[in-house]
Amino acid sequence: MEIIQDPPKAAFSWFPGHMKSAWRMLEEQLKEIDLVLFLLDARIPRSCQHPQLLASLSKRPVEQIWILNKVDLANADETRLWAAHLRQQHTVVEMQSQSGSGLGPLRQPLSALKQRLDAKRSGRSLLERPVRLMVVGLPNVGKSSLLNKLVGRASAKTGKKPGLTRGKSNWVSGPEGLQIRDTPGILYPRIETWTQLAHLTACGNVKSDVVPRFEVANLLLARLAQLGLSERLPAPCLTLEELGQRLGFLLKGGIVDLERAAAWLFNQCFDGKLGNITWEPLHEPTE
Ligand SMILES: Nc1nc2c(ncn2[C@@H]2O[C@H](COP(=O)(O)OP(=O)(O)O)[C@@H](O)[C@H]2O)c(=O)[nH]1
Ligand SMILES: [Mg+2]
C-alpha cells in the first residue's frame, strides 16, 4: 500500500517490505502468464484499479478479463453503469465469486480468449502448450473464492481478513482447458486520498485496525450522506460522535465511545448490513 498525498501515517506503515516482495513475486509470475483475471470489488471499481499492474501488463502479451466481483453487495444500477463503461476497453464479467454466480458468463470469454491465444501461438510457430491463467487483485476482493470455484474444489484459503493467501504456487487445471496458478496474485492498493482509504477500509481491502479509524469512520458517514444513504443508519448522523450518541455507546461520564462506534460502522459495512452500496459510483453525485 502506497499513499501519495497527505499520508495517514498508521496506514502508511502497513507491511512495506512485504508489499515490495509481493510485487516482485507477482512480476515474476506474470512472465509466464497468458491471461489475467483481474478482480475488482464492484463497490469500489476506481480504487481497485492498479496503475502499476496495468502498466506492467501493457508491456507484455497478456490478455485480460476484468471481473466486477461482490455484485451482491453493490448497487445493481451502478454495477451496470460501471460494466458498460469498462467494456469500452476490456472484457468484463459480473460475478459473485463466493457463490460462483457469474461463472457461466465467464466461460464464454475464457473459451474465446483461449482460441485466440492458441491461434496466435500457432501463427508464430510456437510450440503448443496450455494457456496459463492467473487471478489477480487487491486483498479481500475474492480471488481465492474465485480460484476455488474455477478449479471446482477448495484449494485456496478464503477469509474475511486480507492477506490469507501466501506461499509457493503450482498449476492446476481449470475450465476450457486452461491451466491456473493455484495461488492468486495479491496487489496492494496505491492510496492517493483519504476518501480512497475510507472506501478500501469499508470493503475490507485494508485492515481497519491499521487505519486512523475515527477519520475513516467520519469519512464514511460523510460519504453515506453524499450518496443520499444516511437513512440506512439507525438514525441519520454525520459524525462518529453523533453515531455513538444515537447508538448509546457511552463511556463513564457520558463520553461517547468512539472506538465502539467506529467498530460498529465498519462491521455494518463489511457484512453489507447497510444494504447494497456502491461507494464509488461511475459518476460522482452532484452536491
Ligand atoms: N458477499 C460476497 N462476499 C464475497 C464474494 N466473493 C468473496 N466474498 C467474501 O470475501 C471474503 C474474501 O474472499 P477471498 O476469496 O478470501 O479473497 P482474497 O483475499 O482476494 O483471496 C471472504 O469472506 C469471501 O467469502 C462475493 O461475490 N460476495
Ligand atoms: Mg486469498
Coordinates of C-alpha atoms and ligand atoms in Angstrom, one line a residue:
M1 CA 0.0 0.0 0.0
E2 CA 1.4 3.3 -1.0
I3 CA -0.2 6.6 0.0
I4 CA 0.8 9.6 -2.1
Q5 CA -0.8 12.7 -0.7
D6 CA -1.4 13.7 2.9
P7 CA -0.4 10.2 4.1
P8 CA -2.4 8.8 7.0
K9 CA 0.6 7.6 8.9
A10 CA -0.8 4.5 10.6
A11 CA -1.9 3.1 7.3
F12 CA 1.3 4.0 5.6
S13 CA 3.4 1.8 7.8
W14 CA 1.4 -1.3 6.7
F15 CA 3.9 -4.1 5.8
P16 CA 6.0 -2.0 3.3
G17 CA 8.6 -4.8 3.0
H18 CA 6.0 -7.5 2.4
M19 CA 4.3 -5.4 -0.3
K20 CA 7.6 -4.9 -2.2
S21 CA 8.4 -8.6 -2.2
A22 CA 4.8 -9.5 -3.1
W23 CA 5.0 -7.2 -6.2
R24 CA 8.4 -8.6 -7.2
M25 CA 6.9 -12.1 -7.0
L26 CA 3.9 -11.1 -9.0
E27 CA 6.0 -9.5 -11.7
E28 CA 8.0 -12.8 -11.9
Q29 CA 4.8 -14.8 -12.2
L30 CA 3.3 -12.6 -14.8
K31 CA 6.1 -13.5 -17.2
E32 CA 4.6 -17.0 -17.6
I33 CA 1.0 -15.9 -17.8
D34 CA -1.1 -15.6 -21.0
L35 CA -4.3 -14.4 -19.4
V36 CA -5.0 -12.4 -16.2
L37 CA -8.4 -12.4 -14.4
F38 CA -8.3 -9.0 -12.8
L39 CA -10.8 -8.9 -9.9
L40 CA -12.3 -5.6 -8.7
D41 CA -14.8 -5.1 -6.0
A42 CA -17.9 -3.8 -7.7
R43 CA -18.5 -1.4 -4.8
I44 CA -15.2 0.5 -5.4
P45 CA -14.1 -0.1 -9.0
R46 CA -12.0 3.0 -9.1
S47 CA -9.9 2.2 -6.0
C48 CA -9.4 -1.4 -7.2
Q49 CA -7.7 -0.4 -10.4
H50 CA -4.0 -0.7 -10.1
P51 CA -1.8 1.6 -12.4
Q52 CA 1.3 -0.5 -11.7
L53 CA -0.4 -3.7 -12.7
L54 CA -1.9 -2.2 -15.8
A55 CA 1.4 -0.6 -16.8
S56 CA 3.1 -4.0 -16.3
L57 CA 0.5 -5.8 -18.3
S58 CA 0.6 -3.3 -21.2
K59 CA 4.3 -4.2 -21.8
R60 CA 3.5 -7.9 -22.2
P61 CA 1.4 -10.0 -24.5
V62 CA -1.0 -10.8 -21.7
E63 CA -4.8 -10.9 -22.2
Q64 CA -7.1 -9.6 -19.5
I65 CA -10.6 -10.2 -18.3
W66 CA -11.9 -7.8 -15.7
I67 CA -14.2 -9.2 -13.1
L68 CA -16.6 -7.0 -11.1
N69 CA -16.9 -9.1 -8.0
K70 CA -19.2 -9.0 -5.0
V71 CA -22.0 -7.6 -7.2
D72 CA -24.5 -8.8 -4.5
L73 CA -23.1 -6.0 -2.2
A74 CA -23.1 -3.2 -4.8
N75 CA -25.9 -1.2 -6.2
A76 CA -27.2 -3.1 -9.3
D77 CA -27.7 0.1 -11.4
E78 CA -24.3 1.4 -10.6
T79 CA -22.7 -2.0 -11.5
R80 CA -24.5 -1.9 -14.8
L81 CA -23.0 1.6 -15.5
W82 CA -19.5 0.5 -14.5
A83 CA -19.6 -2.6 -16.5
A84 CA -20.7 -0.7 -19.6
H85 CA -18.0 1.9 -19.0
L86 CA -15.2 -0.7 -18.5
R87 CA -16.4 -2.7 -21.5
Q88 CA -15.4 0.1 -23.8
Q89 CA -11.8 -1.1 -23.2
H90 CA -11.9 -4.5 -21.6
T91 CA -13.8 -7.8 -21.4
V92 CA -15.9 -7.5 -18.3
V93 CA -17.8 -10.1 -16.3
E94 CA -20.0 -9.5 -13.3
M95 CA -19.6 -12.0 -10.5
Q96 CA -20.2 -13.3 -7.0
S97 CA -17.1 -15.4 -6.6
Q98 CA -18.2 -16.7 -3.2
S99 CA -21.3 -18.4 -4.6
G100 CA -19.9 -18.9 -8.1
S101 CA -22.7 -16.9 -9.7
G102 CA -21.2 -15.4 -12.8
L103 CA -19.0 -18.4 -13.6
G104 CA -21.3 -19.3 -16.6
P105 CA -20.8 -15.9 -18.2
L106 CA -17.1 -16.1 -17.6
R107 CA -16.7 -19.4 -19.6
Q108 CA -17.6 -17.8 -22.9
P109 CA -14.9 -15.1 -22.9
L110 CA -12.5 -17.6 -21.5
S111 CA -13.0 -20.0 -24.3
A112 CA -12.9 -17.2 -26.9
L113 CA -9.6 -16.0 -25.4
K114 CA -8.2 -19.5 -25.4
Q115 CA -9.0 -19.9 -29.1
R116 CA -7.4 -16.5 -29.8
L117 CA -4.2 -17.3 -27.8
D118 CA -3.9 -20.8 -29.4
A119 CA -4.2 -19.2 -32.9
K120 CA -1.6 -16.6 -32.0
R121 CA 0.8 -19.2 -30.8
S122 CA 0.4 -21.4 -33.9
G123 CA 0.6 -18.3 -36.1
R124 CA 4.0 -17.6 -34.6
S125 CA 5.1 -21.2 -35.0
L126 CA 5.4 -21.6 -31.2
L127 CA 5.1 -25.0 -29.6
E128 CA 1.7 -26.0 -28.4
R129 CA 1.2 -25.6 -24.7
P130 CA -1.7 -25.0 -22.3
V131 CA -2.9 -21.4 -21.9
R132 CA -1.9 -20.1 -18.5
L133 CA -4.1 -18.0 -16.3
M134 CA -3.8 -16.2 -13.1
V135 CA -6.2 -14.5 -10.7
V136 CA -5.0 -11.1 -9.6
G137 CA -6.5 -8.3 -7.3
L138 CA -6.3 -6.4 -4.1
P139 CA -6.5 -8.3 -0.7
N140 CA -10.0 -9.5 0.0
V141 CA -11.6 -8.9 -3.4
G142 CA -12.5 -12.6 -3.6
K143 CA -9.5 -14.1 -5.5
S144 CA -9.3 -17.3 -3.5
S145 CA -13.1 -17.8 -3.7
L146 CA -12.9 -17.5 -7.5
L147 CA -10.0 -19.8 -7.8
N148 CA -11.8 -22.4 -5.8
K149 CA -14.9 -22.1 -8.0
L150 CA -12.8 -22.2 -11.2
V151 CA -10.9 -25.4 -10.2
G152 CA -14.0 -26.9 -8.5
R153 CA -12.5 -27.5 -5.1
A154 CA -11.3 -25.7 -2.0
S155 CA -7.6 -25.4 -3.0
A156 CA -7.2 -21.8 -1.8
K157 CA -8.0 -20.5 1.7
T158 CA -10.6 -17.8 1.8
G159 CA -11.4 -15.4 4.6
K160 CA -12.6 -12.0 5.7
K161 CA -9.1 -10.8 6.6
P162 CA -6.8 -9.6 3.8
G163 CA -3.6 -11.4 3.2
L164 CA -4.6 -15.0 3.9
T165 CA -3.1 -16.4 0.7
R166 CA 0.7 -16.9 0.8
G167 CA 3.4 -19.3 -0.2
K168 CA 4.7 -21.2 -3.2
S169 CA 2.3 -21.9 -6.1
N170 CA 1.7 -24.5 -8.7
W171 CA -0.5 -25.1 -11.7
V172 CA -4.0 -26.7 -11.6
S173 CA -6.4 -27.5 -14.4
G174 CA -9.3 -25.1 -14.9
P175 CA -12.2 -24.8 -17.3
E176 CA -11.8 -24.5 -21.1
G177 CA -8.5 -26.4 -21.0
L178 CA -6.7 -23.6 -19.2
Q179 CA -4.0 -24.0 -16.6
I180 CA -4.5 -21.8 -13.5
R181 CA -1.9 -20.7 -11.0
D182 CA -3.1 -22.1 -7.7
T183 CA -2.2 -19.0 -5.7
P184 CA -3.6 -15.7 -6.7
G185 CA -1.5 -12.5 -7.3
I186 CA -2.0 -10.1 -4.5
L187 CA -1.9 -6.4 -5.3
Y188 CA -1.5 -3.7 -2.7
P189 CA -3.5 -0.6 -3.4
R190 CA -1.9 2.7 -4.3
I191 CA -3.8 5.1 -2.0
E192 CA -3.9 8.7 -3.1
T193 CA -6.5 10.2 -0.9
W194 CA -8.2 9.7 2.4
T195 CA -11.5 9.0 0.7
Q196 CA -9.9 6.1 -1.1
L197 CA -8.5 4.8 2.1
A198 CA -12.0 5.0 3.6
H199 CA -13.5 3.1 0.7
L200 CA -10.9 0.4 0.8
T201 CA -11.4 0.1 4.6
A202 CA -15.2 -0.2 4.2
C203 CA -14.7 -3.0 1.7
G204 CA -12.1 -4.9 3.8
N205 CA -9.2 -4.4 1.4
V206 CA -7.3 -2.6 4.1
K207 CA -7.4 -3.8 7.6
S208 CA -9.5 -1.5 9.8
D209 CA -7.1 -1.9 12.7
V210 CA -4.2 -0.3 10.8
V211 CA -6.0 2.8 9.6
P212 CA -6.8 6.0 11.6
R213 CA -10.2 4.7 12.5
F214 CA -12.0 7.8 13.6
E215 CA -11.1 9.8 10.5
V216 CA -12.0 6.9 8.2
A217 CA -15.3 6.3 10.0
N218 CA -16.2 10.0 9.8
L219 CA -15.4 10.0 6.1
L220 CA -17.7 7.0 5.5
L221 CA -20.5 8.8 7.3
A222 CA -20.0 11.9 5.2
R223 CA -19.9 9.7 2.1
L224 CA -23.2 8.0 3.0
A225 CA -24.8 11.4 3.3
Q226 CA -23.3 12.5 0.0
L227 CA -24.7 9.3 -1.7
G228 CA -28.1 10.0 -0.1
L229 CA -27.9 6.9 2.1
S230 CA -27.8 8.3 5.6
E231 CA -31.3 6.9 6.3
R232 CA -29.8 3.4 6.2
L233 CA -28.2 4.2 9.6
P234 CA -30.3 3.7 12.8
A235 CA -30.6 7.5 12.8
P236 CA -29.2 9.9 10.2
C237 CA -25.9 11.3 11.6
L238 CA -22.9 12.9 10.0
T239 CA -20.2 12.3 12.6
L240 CA -18.9 9.4 14.6
E241 CA -19.7 11.3 17.8
E242 CA -23.3 11.6 16.7
L243 CA -23.5 7.9 15.7
G244 CA -22.1 6.8 19.1
Q245 CA -24.7 9.0 20.8
R246 CA -27.5 7.6 18.8
L247 CA -26.4 4.0 19.4
G248 CA -26.0 4.7 23.1
F249 CA -22.3 3.8 23.1
L250 CA -21.3 5.8 26.1
L251 CA -18.3 5.6 28.5
K252 CA -18.3 6.7 32.1
G253 CA -19.2 10.3 32.4
G254 CA -21.3 10.2 29.3
I255 CA -18.4 10.4 26.9
V256 CA -19.1 8.8 23.5
D257 CA -17.2 5.5 22.9
L258 CA -15.8 6.4 19.5
E259 CA -13.8 3.1 19.3
R260 CA -17.0 1.1 19.7
A261 CA -18.9 3.3 17.3
A262 CA -16.2 3.0 14.6
A263 CA -16.1 -0.8 15.1
W264 CA -19.9 -0.9 14.7
L265 CA -19.8 1.1 11.5
F266 CA -17.0 -1.0 9.9
N267 CA -18.8 -4.2 10.8
Q268 CA -22.0 -2.9 9.2
C269 CA -20.0 -2.1 6.0
F270 CA -18.1 -5.5 5.9
D271 CA -21.3 -7.5 6.3
G272 CA -23.4 -5.4 3.9
K273 CA -25.8 -4.7 6.7
L274 CA -26.4 -1.2 5.4
G275 CA -27.7 -2.7 2.2
N276 CA -26.2 -2.6 -1.3
I277 CA -23.8 0.3 -1.6
T278 CA -21.5 1.4 -4.5
W279 CA -19.1 3.7 -2.6
E280 CA -17.6 4.8 -5.9
P281 CA -20.4 5.4 -8.5
L282 CA -19.2 5.9 -12.0
H283 CA -20.5 9.5 -11.9
E284 CA -19.8 11.4 -8.7
P285 CA -23.1 12.6 -7.1
T286 CA -23.7 16.3 -7.6
E287 CA -23.8 18.3 -4.4
Ligands
LIG1 N1 -20.8 -11.0 -0.5 C1 -19.8 -11.6 -1.1 N2 -18.7 -12.0 -0.5 C2 -17.7 -12.5 -1.2 C3 -17.8 -12.6 -2.6 N3 -16.6 -13.2 -3.0 C4 -15.9 -13.4 -1.9 N4 -16.5 -13.0 -0.8 C5 -16.0 -13.0 0.6 O1 -15.0 -12.0 0.7 C6 -14.0 -12.5 1.6 C7 -12.6 -12.6 0.9 O2 -12.6 -13.6 -0.1 P1 -11.3 -14.3 -0.5 O3 -11.7 -15.2 -1.7 O4 -10.6 -14.9 0.6 O5 -10.5 -13.0 -1.0 P2 -8.9 -12.8 -1.5 O6 -8.3 -12.2 -0.3 O7 -9.0 -11.9 -2.7 O8 -8.4 -14.2 -1.8 C8 -14.5 -13.9 2.1 O9 -15.2 -13.7 3.3 C9 -15.4 -14.3 1.0 O10 -16.4 -15.2 1.4 C10 -18.9 -12.2 -3.3 O11 -19.1 -12.2 -4.5 N5 -19.9 -11.6 -2.5
MG2 MG -6.8 -15.2 -0.9

